[in-house]
Tab-separated table of C-alpha atoms in Angstrom:
chain	number	residue	atom	x	y	z
A	9	MET	CA	30.644	-0.629	-2.114
A	10	ALA	CA	27.686	-2.673	-2.596
A	11	ALA	CA	26.059	-1.757	0.415
A	12	GLY	CA	26.766	1.998	-0.424
A	13	LEU	CA	25.140	1.533	-3.937
A	14	GLN	CA	22.352	-0.385	-2.148
A	15	ILE	CA	21.500	2.814	-0.098
A	16	LEU	CA	21.803	5.244	-2.918
A	17	GLY	CA	19.281	3.088	-4.576
A	18	VAL	CA	16.928	3.262	-1.883
A	19	ALA	CA	17.506	7.176	-1.645
A	20	ALA	CA	16.627	7.413	-5.386
A	21	ALA	CA	13.672	5.246	-5.131
A	22	TYR	CA	12.265	7.224	-2.082
A	23	TYR	CA	12.932	10.363	-3.727
A	24	VAL	CA	11.300	9.383	-7.069
A	25	ALA	CA	8.149	7.973	-5.046
A	26	ALA	CA	7.787	11.109	-3.268
A	27	ARG	CA	7.933	13.315	-6.257
A	28	ILE	CA	5.035	11.308	-7.686
A	29	GLY	CA	3.223	11.414	-4.332
A	30	LEU	CA	3.327	15.239	-4.263
A	31	LEU	CA	1.695	15.537	-7.523
A	32	GLN	CA	-1.502	15.004	-5.559
A	33	GLU	CA	-0.754	17.294	-2.396
A	34	LEU	CA	-3.494	18.792	-0.477
A	35	VAL	CA	-1.809	20.390	2.468
A	36	ARG	CA	1.329	22.818	2.379
A	37	GLY	CA	2.887	20.823	-0.482
A	38	GLN	CA	3.898	18.173	2.082
A	39	VAL	CA	0.853	16.230	2.821
A	40	THR	CA	-0.908	13.852	0.245
A	41	PRO	CA	-3.710	11.339	0.479
A	42	LEU	CA	-1.324	8.611	-0.427
A	43	TRP	CA	2.311	8.909	0.370
A	44	PRO	CA	4.349	6.116	-1.664
A	45	PRO	CA	7.635	6.635	0.062
A	46	THR	CA	6.197	4.841	3.027
A	47	GLY	CA	5.606	1.945	0.986
A	48	VAL	CA	9.037	1.971	-0.777
A	49	ALA	CA	10.874	2.340	2.454
A	50	LEU	CA	9.071	-0.538	4.091
A	51	VAL	CA	9.478	-2.973	1.414
A	52	CYS	CA	13.148	-2.075	1.109
A	53	LEU	CA	13.562	-2.613	4.987
A	54	LEU	CA	11.691	-5.873	4.778
A	55	LEU	CA	13.849	-7.117	1.645
A	56	TRP	CA	17.248	-5.936	2.666
A	57	GLY	CA	17.179	-5.166	6.637
A	58	GLY	CA	17.823	-2.270	8.710
A	59	ARG	CA	21.047	-1.432	7.143
A	60	VAL	CA	19.439	0.615	4.382
A	61	TRP	CA	17.904	3.042	6.932
A	62	PRO	CA	20.287	5.821	5.773
A	63	GLY	CA	19.148	5.618	2.324
A	64	ILE	CA	15.559	6.441	3.533
A	65	ALA	CA	16.773	9.444	5.694
A	66	LEU	CA	18.705	10.727	2.777
A	67	GLY	CA	15.620	10.371	0.325
A	68	ALA	CA	13.437	12.032	2.884
A	69	PHE	CA	15.819	14.892	3.532
A	70	LEU	CA	16.288	15.618	-0.259
A	71	VAL	CA	12.424	15.631	-0.574
A	72	ASN	CA	11.942	18.022	2.522
A	73	ALA	CA	14.783	20.357	2.193
A	74	PRO	CA	13.085	22.409	-0.689
A	75	ILE	CA	9.752	22.615	0.611
A	76	GLY	CA	10.170	22.764	4.595
A	77	PRO	CA	9.219	25.811	6.506
A	78	SER	CA	12.485	25.805	8.527
A	79	ALA	CA	15.750	23.898	9.111
A	80	VAL	CA	14.548	22.420	12.222
A	81	ALA	CA	11.211	21.415	10.765
A	82	ILE	CA	13.105	19.881	7.813
A	83	VAL	CA	15.242	17.917	10.237
A	84	ALA	CA	12.201	16.864	12.387
A	85	ILE	CA	10.134	15.635	9.499
A	86	THR	CA	13.027	13.750	7.990
A	87	THR	CA	13.438	12.101	11.340
A	88	GLY	CA	9.905	11.015	11.539
A	89	ASN	CA	9.870	9.761	7.804
A	90	THR	CA	12.832	7.588	8.804
A	91	LEU	CA	11.511	6.460	12.031
A	92	ALA	CA	8.015	5.383	10.929
A	93	PRO	CA	9.142	2.592	8.487
A	94	LEU	CA	11.753	1.495	10.820
A	95	CYS	CA	9.182	1.108	13.634
A	96	ALA	CA	6.835	-0.723	11.220
A	97	TYR	CA	9.713	-3.119	10.073
A	98	GLY	CA	10.468	-3.652	13.762
A	99	MET	CA	7.001	-4.618	14.683
A	100	LEU	CA	6.424	-6.878	11.789
A	101	ARG	CA	9.701	-8.877	12.356
A	102	ARG	CA	8.492	-9.362	15.912
A	103	VAL	CA	5.187	-10.983	14.774
A	104	GLY	CA	7.204	-13.136	12.098
A	105	PHE	CA	5.667	-11.294	8.928
A	106	ARG	CA	6.320	-13.074	5.807
A	107	VAL	CA	6.885	-11.069	2.594
A	108	GLU	CA	4.955	-13.479	0.453
A	109	LEU	CA	1.503	-12.224	2.055
A	110	ASP	CA	0.399	-15.759	1.840
A	111	ARG	CA	-1.280	-15.684	5.090
A	112	LEU	CA	-4.242	-13.802	6.352
A	113	ARG	CA	-2.113	-13.024	9.560
A	114	ASP	CA	0.461	-11.382	7.386
A	115	GLY	CA	-1.921	-9.271	5.671
A	116	LEU	CA	-3.482	-8.300	9.154
A	117	ALA	CA	-0.130	-7.450	10.513
A	118	LEU	CA	0.683	-5.433	7.464
A	119	VAL	CA	-2.429	-3.417	8.022
A	120	LEU	CA	-2.412	-2.760	11.776
A	121	LEU	CA	1.266	-2.565	12.561
A	122	GLY	CA	2.796	-1.550	9.197
A	123	ALA	CA	0.420	0.678	8.177
A	124	LEU	CA	-1.954	2.097	11.216
A	125	ALA	CA	0.429	1.910	13.917
A	126	GLY	CA	3.867	2.628	12.300
A	127	MET	CA	2.748	5.636	10.417
A	128	LEU	CA	1.511	7.245	13.710
A	129	VAL	CA	5.142	8.172	14.201
A	130	SER	CA	5.658	10.376	11.061
A	131	ALA	CA	2.394	11.914	11.262
A	132	THR	CA	2.857	13.145	14.820
A	133	ILE	CA	6.460	14.219	14.308
A	134	GLY	CA	5.757	15.836	11.176
A	135	SER	CA	2.647	17.531	12.151
A	136	ALA	CA	4.090	18.693	15.342
A	137	ALA	CA	7.128	20.200	13.362
A	138	LEU	CA	4.741	22.252	11.063
A	139	ARG	CA	3.052	23.665	14.029
A	140	ALA	CA	6.231	24.551	15.838
A	141	ALA	CA	7.397	26.425	12.705
A	142	GLY	CA	4.062	28.275	12.520
A	143	ALA	CA	3.329	26.616	9.044
A	144	ILE	CA	-0.138	25.698	10.218
A	145	GLU	CA	-2.549	27.068	12.862
A	146	ALA	CA	-3.111	25.251	16.004
A	147	SER	CA	-6.820	24.905	14.869
A	148	ASP	CA	-5.534	22.993	11.898
A	149	PHE	CA	-3.101	20.503	13.847
A	150	TRP	CA	-5.600	17.527	13.937
A	151	GLY	CA	-6.743	17.958	10.493
A	152	VAL	CA	-3.287	17.864	9.114
A	153	TRP	CA	-2.292	15.072	11.387
A	154	SER	CA	-5.183	12.924	10.325
A	155	VAL	CA	-4.402	13.542	6.486
A	156	TRP	CA	-0.875	13.043	7.049
A	157	TRP	CA	-1.316	9.633	9.112
A	158	THR	CA	-3.925	8.206	6.535
A	159	GLY	CA	-1.630	9.213	3.667
A	160	ASP	CA	1.403	7.424	5.119
A	161	ALA	CA	-0.783	4.512	5.940
A	162	MET	CA	-2.238	4.427	2.474
A	163	GLY	CA	1.289	4.315	1.047
A	164	VAL	CA	2.036	1.169	3.081
A	165	LEU	CA	-1.388	-0.385	2.242
A	166	VAL	CA	-1.431	0.470	-1.682
A	167	ILE	CA	2.135	0.525	-2.677
A	168	ALA	CA	3.819	-2.145	-0.446
A	169	PRO	CA	1.850	-5.250	-1.564
A	170	LEU	CA	2.308	-3.884	-5.259
A	171	LEU	CA	6.050	-4.004	-4.662
A	172	LEU	CA	6.299	-7.373	-3.022
A	173	VAL	CA	4.462	-8.864	-5.856
A	174	LEU	CA	6.618	-7.170	-8.474
A	175	ARG	CA	9.742	-8.613	-6.882
A	176	THR	CA	8.733	-12.298	-7.635
A	177	ALA	CA	6.966	-11.488	-10.909
A	178	ARG	CA	7.426	-14.149	-13.477
A	179	ARG	CA	5.558	-14.705	-16.888
A	180	PRO	CA	3.701	-17.863	-16.088
A	181	ARG	CA	3.781	-20.733	-18.288
A	182	ASP	CA	0.825	-22.781	-19.785
A	183	VAL	CA	-1.621	-19.989	-18.851
A	184	PRO	CA	-4.793	-20.194	-21.023
A	185	VAL	CA	-5.328	-16.910	-23.117
A	186	ARG	CA	-8.707	-16.612	-21.401
A	187	ARG	CA	-6.933	-15.777	-18.291
A	188	TYR	CA	-5.208	-12.850	-19.822
A	189	VAL	CA	-8.373	-11.787	-21.424
A	190	GLU	CA	-10.186	-11.970	-17.966
A	191	ALA	CA	-7.372	-9.957	-16.158
A	192	GLY	CA	-7.505	-7.469	-18.953
A	193	ALA	CA	-11.163	-7.314	-18.915
A	194	LEU	CA	-11.237	-6.828	-15.111
A	195	LEU	CA	-8.782	-4.055	-15.074
A	196	ILE	CA	-10.422	-2.012	-17.664
A	197	SER	CA	-13.832	-2.351	-16.206
A	198	ALA	CA	-12.603	-1.422	-12.806
A	199	LEU	CA	-10.980	1.682	-14.205
A	200	ALA	CA	-13.985	2.487	-16.263
A	201	VAL	CA	-16.337	2.314	-13.365
A	202	THR	CA	-14.129	4.211	-11.119
A	203	VAL	CA	-13.775	7.078	-13.776
A	204	THR	CA	-17.540	7.199	-14.000
A	205	VAL	CA	-18.475	7.088	-10.251
A	206	THR	CA	-15.725	9.884	-9.615
A	207	ARG	CA	-17.486	12.137	-11.935
A	208	VAL	CA	-21.087	12.006	-10.998
A	209	PRO	CA	-22.247	14.364	-8.090
A	210	ILE	CA	-23.602	11.519	-5.906
A	211	ASN	CA	-21.568	8.848	-4.082
A	212	LEU	CA	-21.436	5.720	-5.877
A	213	LEU	CA	-18.008	4.624	-5.068
A	214	PHE	CA	-19.252	1.399	-3.425
A	215	LEU	CA	-19.800	0.136	-7.203
A	216	VAL	CA	-16.160	-0.496	-7.447
A	217	PHE	CA	-15.775	-2.918	-4.813
A	218	PRO	CA	-17.061	-5.933	-7.029
A	219	PHE	CA	-14.108	-5.505	-9.234
A	220	VAL	CA	-11.674	-5.361	-6.428
A	221	ILE	CA	-13.126	-8.427	-5.106
A	222	TRP	CA	-12.885	-10.199	-8.290
A	223	ALA	CA	-9.350	-9.292	-8.611
A	224	ALA	CA	-8.606	-10.741	-5.193
A	225	VAL	CA	-10.629	-13.919	-5.438
A	226	ARG	CA	-9.425	-14.782	-9.121
A	227	PHE	CA	-5.841	-13.321	-9.309
A	228	GLN	CA	-5.048	-12.992	-5.635
A	229	LEU	CA	-2.285	-10.428	-4.452
A	230	GLY	CA	-1.053	-9.571	-7.928
A	231	GLY	CA	-4.627	-8.813	-9.335
A	232	ALA	CA	-5.592	-7.219	-6.094
A	233	ALA	CA	-2.668	-4.761	-5.941
A	234	TRP	CA	-2.993	-3.478	-9.598
A	235	CYS	CA	-6.662	-3.123	-9.343
A	236	VAL	CA	-6.297	-1.194	-5.959
A	237	LEU	CA	-3.776	0.943	-7.232
A	238	GLY	CA	-5.735	1.898	-10.342
A	239	VAL	CA	-8.896	2.791	-8.394
A	240	THR	CA	-7.311	4.655	-5.536
A	241	GLY	CA	-5.358	6.664	-7.946
A	242	LEU	CA	-8.407	7.676	-9.839
A	243	ALA	CA	-10.147	8.485	-6.581
A	244	ILE	CA	-7.326	10.750	-5.252
A	245	HIS	CA	-7.111	12.564	-8.612
A	246	ALA	CA	-10.962	13.226	-8.390
A	247	ALA	CA	-10.415	14.498	-4.895
A	248	ALA	CA	-7.596	16.853	-5.638
A	249	VAL	CA	-9.819	18.357	-8.462
A	250	GLY	CA	-12.854	18.442	-6.436
A	251	ALA	CA	-14.973	16.319	-8.887
A	252	GLY	CA	-17.987	14.013	-8.292
A	253	PRO	CA	-18.722	13.141	-4.736
A	254	PHE	CA	-15.925	15.460	-3.493
A	255	ALA	CA	-17.016	18.505	-5.084
A	256	GLY	CA	-17.862	21.263	-2.716
A	257	GLN	CA	-16.417	19.593	0.502
A	258	ASP	CA	-13.956	21.124	2.799
A	259	LEU	CA	-10.586	19.291	3.523
A	260	LEU	CA	-11.822	17.263	6.363
A	261	VAL	CA	-14.791	15.698	4.661
A	262	LYS	CA	-13.268	15.294	1.427
A	263	MET	CA	-10.477	13.250	3.297
A	264	ILE	CA	-12.907	11.228	5.148
A	265	THR	CA	-14.810	10.351	2.037
A	266	LEU	CA	-11.651	9.559	0.061
A	267	GLN	CA	-9.793	7.649	2.781
A	268	ALA	CA	-12.618	5.557	3.743
A	269	PHE	CA	-13.147	4.431	0.079
A	270	ASN	CA	-9.157	3.984	-0.407
A	271	GLY	CA	-8.694	2.340	3.017
A	272	SER	CA	-11.862	-0.068	2.209
A	273	ALA	CA	-10.428	-0.930	-1.129
A	274	ALA	CA	-7.220	-1.595	-0.057
A	275	LEU	CA	-7.949	-3.639	2.936
A	276	THR	CA	-10.722	-5.707	0.875
A	277	GLY	CA	-8.116	-6.600	-1.892
A	278	LEU	CA	-5.144	-7.178	0.595
A	279	LEU	CA	-7.090	-9.285	3.224
A	280	LEU	CA	-9.272	-11.318	0.800
A	281	ALA	CA	-6.253	-11.955	-1.635
A	282	ALA	CA	-4.003	-13.349	1.424
A	283	LEU	CA	-7.163	-15.238	2.534
A	284	THR	CA	-7.493	-16.787	-0.833
A	285	THR	CA	-3.914	-17.598	-1.166
A	286	GLU	CA	-3.755	-19.090	2.358
A	287	ARG	CA	-6.972	-21.346	1.492
A	288	ASN	CA	-5.536	-22.552	-1.773
A	289	LEU	CA	-2.003	-23.471	-0.302
A	290	ALA	CA	-4.018	-25.588	2.239
A	291	PHE	CA	-5.983	-27.204	-0.390
A	292	GLN	CA	-2.860	-28.227	-2.142
A	293	LEU	CA	-1.256	-29.501	1.052
A	294	LEU	CA	-4.410	-31.340	1.560
A	295	GLU	CA	-4.416	-33.042	-1.871
A	296	ARG	CA	-0.626	-33.734	-1.645
A	297	ALA	CA	-1.323	-35.654	1.662
A	298	THR	CA	-4.240	-37.566	0.355
A	299	ARG	CA	-2.041	-38.619	-2.749
A	300	GLN	CA	0.640	-39.862	-0.419
A	301	LEU	CA	-1.804	-41.762	1.857
A	302	SER	CA	-3.367	-43.348	-1.306
A	303	ASP	CA	0.110	-44.366	-2.633
A	304	VAL	CA	0.931	-45.878	0.795
A	305	ALA	CA	-2.487	-47.849	0.934
A	306	THR	CA	-1.808	-49.016	-2.670
A	307	GLU	CA	1.603	-50.434	-1.795
A	308	LEU	CA	0.306	-51.994	1.290
A	309	ASP	CA	-2.290	-54.001	-0.698
């Protein structure tokens, strides 16, 4: 009974995440620059194990059934959407991935295995299904494939770290008010700068990166995850409406510009946050060992 409810919960979470992702569709109502369900599915697998895969399959089917070009394509796309997070989950388990993301190696594993390698499966199967159903032309295949792959990968890079942070979120005690003020000022500044640079006709997206770095160094994964979500969301909206540096670009150029920015922001935030956390933990262990040695020396004296 509990397992069944868990599977239904995963299906519901996948479906809701997909509906949110489809609000910024760019290709055939099925391909978006950021596909949140991939992050949701992978986190569910990491936390609850492979037994919840039917929930992912059910959620994917419910999303694709109304918009798929044919019954065969719906089944194929659903299969790809299910296999991709399962493959990513299997590869992450093999390398000893830790959901705390407190080591640089875990951040790199999530990028290389969870996002880039794992999502090749869904992009390839999905694009092939659309081509076989006649939904896209042969000349458009690689363009659709690249959008699909990067969108699924961004879903992992942006959504998975945020969900892993939220699962252990607690209101910290004895935190100075200035820390809350700093966090609020950081997020508001990052969003304000992103809104500005996505409305001017020249490419000034690089101005956002100091805020992503600030968030990762000062607030580690929690700060970086929220900052990256905000700035990538605003950039995706600008690309969808053709504003600012995305104005007048065809799909391929627009996606290269958008995903180069989104990917760089997500990588900077995730890896720098993991590295900072690992460094802080190492310093804490060193301080603890130093105190123990000092205590032992005092006792010997």
